[in-house]
Amino acid sequence: MQKVTIATVARRAGVSRQTVSNVINTPDVVREETRERVREAIEELGYRVNQAARQMRTGRSRLIAVRIEPARDGINGSVLDRFLHGLTDAAGLAGYRVMLYTAGGDADEIATYDELLNAYDLDAFVLTSTHHGDPRTSWLAARDVPFVTFGRPWGAPDTHSWVDVDNAAGTAAATSHLLSAGHRRIGFLGWPAGSGVGDARREGWHRAAGLSALSATSSDGVEPGAAAAKSLLSRPEAPTALVCASDSLALGALQAARELGRDCAVVGFDDTAVAQAIGLTSVSQPLAEAAARCMGLLTELLDGRAPSLPTTVLLPPSLVVRQTA
Amino acid sequence: MQKVTIATVARRAGVSRQTVSNVINTPDVVREETRERVREAIEELGYRVNQAARQMRTGRSRLIAVRIEPARDGINGSVLDRFLHGLTDAAGLAGYRVMLYTAGGDADEIATYDELLNAYDLDAFVLTSTHHGDPRTSWLAARDVPFVTFGRPWGAPDTHSWVDVDNAAGTAAATSHLLSAGHRRIGFLGWPAGSGVGDARREGWHRAAGLSALSATSSDGVEPGAAAAKSLLSRPEAPTALVCASDSLALGALQAARELGRDCAVVGFDDTAVAQAIGLTSVSQPLAEAAARCMGLLTELLDGRAPSLPTTVLLPPSLVVRQTA
DNA sequence: TTGTAGGCGTTATCAG
DNA sequence: CTGATAACGCCTACAA
């Protein structure tokens, strides 16, 4: 099977190479009849535009890059993977492909940008896990590289487009659910202040639960969560329900309650595999939609019809009610 | 910042473009001194080979493709993600990049191969989730497309290179561990016969546990696993320990034992986040190593120094002992 | 509406 | 060992 180029198609359809190119890139400029004939030839020959050649001419690769992270504590790591899947789907629909890379830290990641940009002419980046003082966004912005972030620019002005999930709304919904189930003392188990995501999750609970409610903080993980929950449940006026900043913490809370022989409703966050497996009520992020919206913003950027102001998208999470609350 | 091409470097180093190319691709053909001068120029200018141009010349893209699957039941889905991460790492080290795609089924996936091959000149594919009568391998083989599979060719002869984890050894190790802990009636909770992976996991247990041992099958999942475990534990001569084909099943078994008020040791498979979270003893697959070996086989294939016979790699899993066994 | 003439950055070929 | 030349497949002018 010989390689099929634009010339092969042209010969088959009895037109010039240029006409074939027009049919592909600017169809409306070609007469209906000719267009049809060319399309048939393309079909019959199974012709596909060669990206490398196109890229060399246009300087665009139709490739976008995303970093794949190691599955950190494993329990919450799957969030990124579901996002990745959604992004690959959405990119494919828009005629783009997703390229993966790994990086050890921000500096390492920036070096990778440089390489990817120079060697592969990447069209855009999707950044995840944004954090306070993130150097990646400013690097990209300084070079006019198109990008969107999944996660808002914590502590920085909105100088670029982003998509995020309304974390506060998630914990607020969880708290409301507990309130309407009759709970009156609803506690919060979260991370130490300073992480944007963690603070937002606390704030949503705080708003809905009222001032008198108890809270505790611990680093993420089942063990630390159990310890913190235990101290919370041992106080006078102990909460009868706990909203947690992650499924890991929620699992810890569940263990603490069991060990103490206490009945305590628990809600987690992220609706991970663990939550599904053990019947933990949890706040679920709309990851496929988030990915699709990221891709949508990106195509706007790449097609040049970018709005003058950066677009921001805040998606509401949903509560998945199971046995624990 | 102007675009830096091979010509820029050539001018800076005071040599011809070709010499620069030689320094990059066949260094030993250039005189030491010249080579050094060119290398300095490359360094100073931050020059990077343009993949698109190189690809056009050589027909090779230094890109390999992997399918990303939706996180099926979620609980076991993370296995593929860890593999993906390892592969991205290994590929980067070997100078390759990983491109992602999704597909609804085998036919859909084959159509994607065709597109990826034509449009992006992909160098190779890594297939996961091989199964009986897999049409993908024969399609690729018929077109001489380099590929390796993570998962052996079930029920077919070894006509291509593959990497797999020795599933039977994993369950055998789990069983031995239980035996040395004093258990004498060790049961197995697995999937219905027919899936290569499931059959291998059963066989390893069977070999180590002996003929008299009990087993039950159910589809994967916590609920089905609990039901099957319950019936197993209700029989006379019920097992005192259960080896399971997955962490989902193991979790079900744990629930069943608790509901029945029975003490039963349980071992899962895959060492997923759930196992880590709840302290489930589980068989762990060396996914990073599997990915690295896949990449190793691939580079052999791509560098033309492919052995005449396909290479097969069988990796031993390891048992992660936690509280449940 | 269609055809013709470069050139994108590399590398292979072949002469010096 | 080094340097000139052509070609990979496509797209953007420009001319017909």
PDB file of N, CA and C (backbone and C1' of nucleotides) in Angstrom, chain C residues 1 3-5 7 9-12 15-16:
ATOM      1  P    DT C   1     -17.171  29.323  -7.208  1.00  0.00           P
ATOM      2  O5'  DT C   1     -15.832  28.541  -7.444  1.00  0.00           O
ATOM      3  C5'  DT C   1     -15.863  27.406  -8.166  1.00  0.00           C
ATOM      4  C4'  DT C   1     -14.671  27.440  -9.063  1.00  0.00           C
ATOM      5  C3'  DT C   1     -13.548  26.494  -8.659  1.00  0.00           C
ATOM      6  O3'  DT C   1     -13.710  25.297  -9.380  1.00  0.00           O
ATOM      7  C1'  DT C   1     -12.776  28.563  -9.561  1.00  0.00           C
ATOM      8  P    DG C   3      -6.953  22.280 -11.929  1.00  0.00           P
ATOM      9  O5'  DG C   3      -5.642  23.189 -12.073  1.00  0.00           O
ATOM     10  C5'  DG C   3      -5.262  23.672 -13.354  1.00  0.00           C
ATOM     11  C4'  DG C   3      -4.044  24.576 -13.233  1.00  0.00           C
ATOM     12  C3'  DG C   3      -2.765  23.869 -12.766  1.00  0.00           C
ATOM     13  O3'  DG C   3      -1.704  24.236 -13.629  1.00  0.00           O
ATOM     14  C1'  DG C   3      -3.169  25.794 -11.461  1.00  0.00           C
ATOM     15  P    DT C   4      -0.287  23.501 -13.558  1.00  0.00           P
ATOM     16  O5'  DT C   4       0.749  24.619 -13.128  1.00  0.00           O
ATOM     17  C5'  DT C   4       0.488  26.008 -13.377  1.00  0.00           C
ATOM     18  C4'  DT C   4       1.595  26.853 -12.763  1.00  0.00           C
ATOM     19  C3'  DT C   4       2.861  26.100 -12.369  1.00  0.00           C
ATOM     20  O3'  DT C   4       3.961  26.950 -12.594  1.00  0.00           O
ATOM     21  C1'  DT C   4       1.943  27.106 -10.443  1.00  0.00           C
ATOM     22  P    DA C   5       5.447  26.511 -12.352  1.00  0.00           P
ATOM     23  O5'  DA C   5       5.764  27.314 -11.014  1.00  0.00           O
ATOM     24  C5'  DA C   5       5.741  28.740 -11.022  1.00  0.00           C
ATOM     25  C4'  DA C   5       6.180  29.277  -9.665  1.00  0.00           C
ATOM     26  C3'  DA C   5       7.499  28.704  -9.137  1.00  0.00           C
ATOM     27  O3'  DA C   5       8.172  29.748  -8.451  1.00  0.00           O
ATOM     28  C1'  DA C   5       5.816  28.261  -7.584  1.00  0.00           C
ATOM     29  P    DG C   7      11.968  30.361  -1.996  1.00  0.00           P
ATOM     30  O5'  DG C   7      11.423  29.755  -0.628  1.00  0.00           O
ATOM     31  C5'  DG C   7      10.343  30.395   0.055  1.00  0.00           C
ATOM     32  C4'  DG C   7       9.900  29.494   1.174  1.00  0.00           C
ATOM     33  C3'  DG C   7      11.056  28.808   1.931  1.00  0.00           C
ATOM     34  O3'  DG C   7      10.827  28.958   3.314  1.00  0.00           O
ATOM     35  C1'  DG C   7       9.515  27.192   1.197  1.00  0.00           C
ATOM     36  P    DG C   9      11.930  27.198   9.593  1.00  0.00           P
ATOM     37  O5'  DG C   9      12.539  25.741   9.792  1.00  0.00           O
ATOM     38  C5'  DG C   9      11.966  24.911  10.786  1.00  0.00           C
ATOM     39  C4'  DG C   9      12.578  23.530  10.684  1.00  0.00           C
ATOM     40  C3'  DG C   9      14.096  23.489  10.917  1.00  0.00           C
ATOM     41  O3'  DG C   9      14.345  22.454  11.837  1.00  0.00           O
ATOM     42  C1'  DG C   9      13.535  22.427   8.874  1.00  0.00           C
ATOM     43  P    DT C  10      15.776  22.133  12.430  1.00  0.00           P
ATOM     44  O5'  DT C  10      15.934  20.623  12.068  1.00  0.00           O
ATOM     45  C5'  DT C  10      15.734  20.231  10.811  1.00  0.00           C
ATOM     46  C4'  DT C  10      15.409  18.778  10.630  1.00  0.00           C
ATOM     47  C3'  DT C  10      16.669  17.939  10.549  1.00  0.00           C
ATOM     48  O3'  DT C  10      16.532  16.755  11.318  1.00  0.00           O
ATOM     49  C1'  DT C  10      15.568  18.107   8.396  1.00  0.00           C
ATOM     50  P    DT C  11      17.881  15.922  11.554  1.00  0.00           P
ATOM     51  O5'  DT C  11      17.994  15.091  10.188  1.00  0.00           O
ATOM     52  C5'  DT C  11      17.051  14.074   9.923  1.00  0.00           C
ATOM     53  C4'  DT C  11      17.280  13.524   8.533  1.00  0.00           C
ATOM     54  C3'  DT C  11      18.631  12.815   8.343  1.00  0.00           C
ATOM     55  O3'  DT C  11      18.361  11.652   7.566  1.00  0.00           O
ATOM     56  C1'  DT C  11      18.395  14.461   6.713  1.00  0.00           C
ATOM     57  P    DA C  12      19.383  10.401   7.581  1.00  0.00           P
ATOM     58  O5'  DA C  12      19.320   9.849   6.072  1.00  0.00           O
ATOM     59  C5'  DA C  12      18.362  10.391   5.180  1.00  0.00           C
ATOM     60  C4'  DA C  12      18.714  10.069   3.735  1.00  0.00           C
ATOM     61  C3'  DA C  12      19.942   9.191   3.487  1.00  0.00           C
ATOM     62  O3'  DA C  12      19.737   8.456   2.278  1.00  0.00           O
ATOM     63  C1'  DA C  12      20.388  11.399   2.748  1.00  0.00           C
ATOM     64  P    DA C  15      28.883  11.731  -7.075  1.00  0.00           P
ATOM     65  O5'  DA C  15      29.808  13.029  -7.138  1.00  0.00           O
ATOM     66  C5'  DA C  15      29.235  14.269  -7.216  1.00  0.00           C
ATOM     67  C4'  DA C  15      29.947  15.397  -6.506  1.00  0.00           C
ATOM     68  C3'  DA C  15      31.453  15.554  -6.725  1.00  0.00           C
ATOM     69  O3'  DA C  15      31.718  16.891  -7.099  1.00  0.00           O
ATOM     70  C1'  DA C  15      30.961  15.519  -4.396  1.00  0.00           C
ATOM     71  P    DG C  16      33.134  17.332  -7.571  1.00  0.00           P
ATOM     72  O5'  DG C  16      33.883  17.748  -6.245  1.00  0.00           O
ATOM     73  C5'  DG C  16      33.945  19.129  -5.882  1.00  0.00           C
ATOM     74  C4'  DG C  16      34.432  19.239  -4.451  1.00  0.00           C
ATOM     75  C3'  DG C  16      35.953  19.292  -4.302  1.00  0.00           C
ATOM     76  O3'  DG C  16      36.306  20.601  -3.873  1.00  0.00           O
ATOM     77  C1'  DG C  16      34.929  17.908  -2.652  1.00  0.00           C
TER      78       DG C  16
END
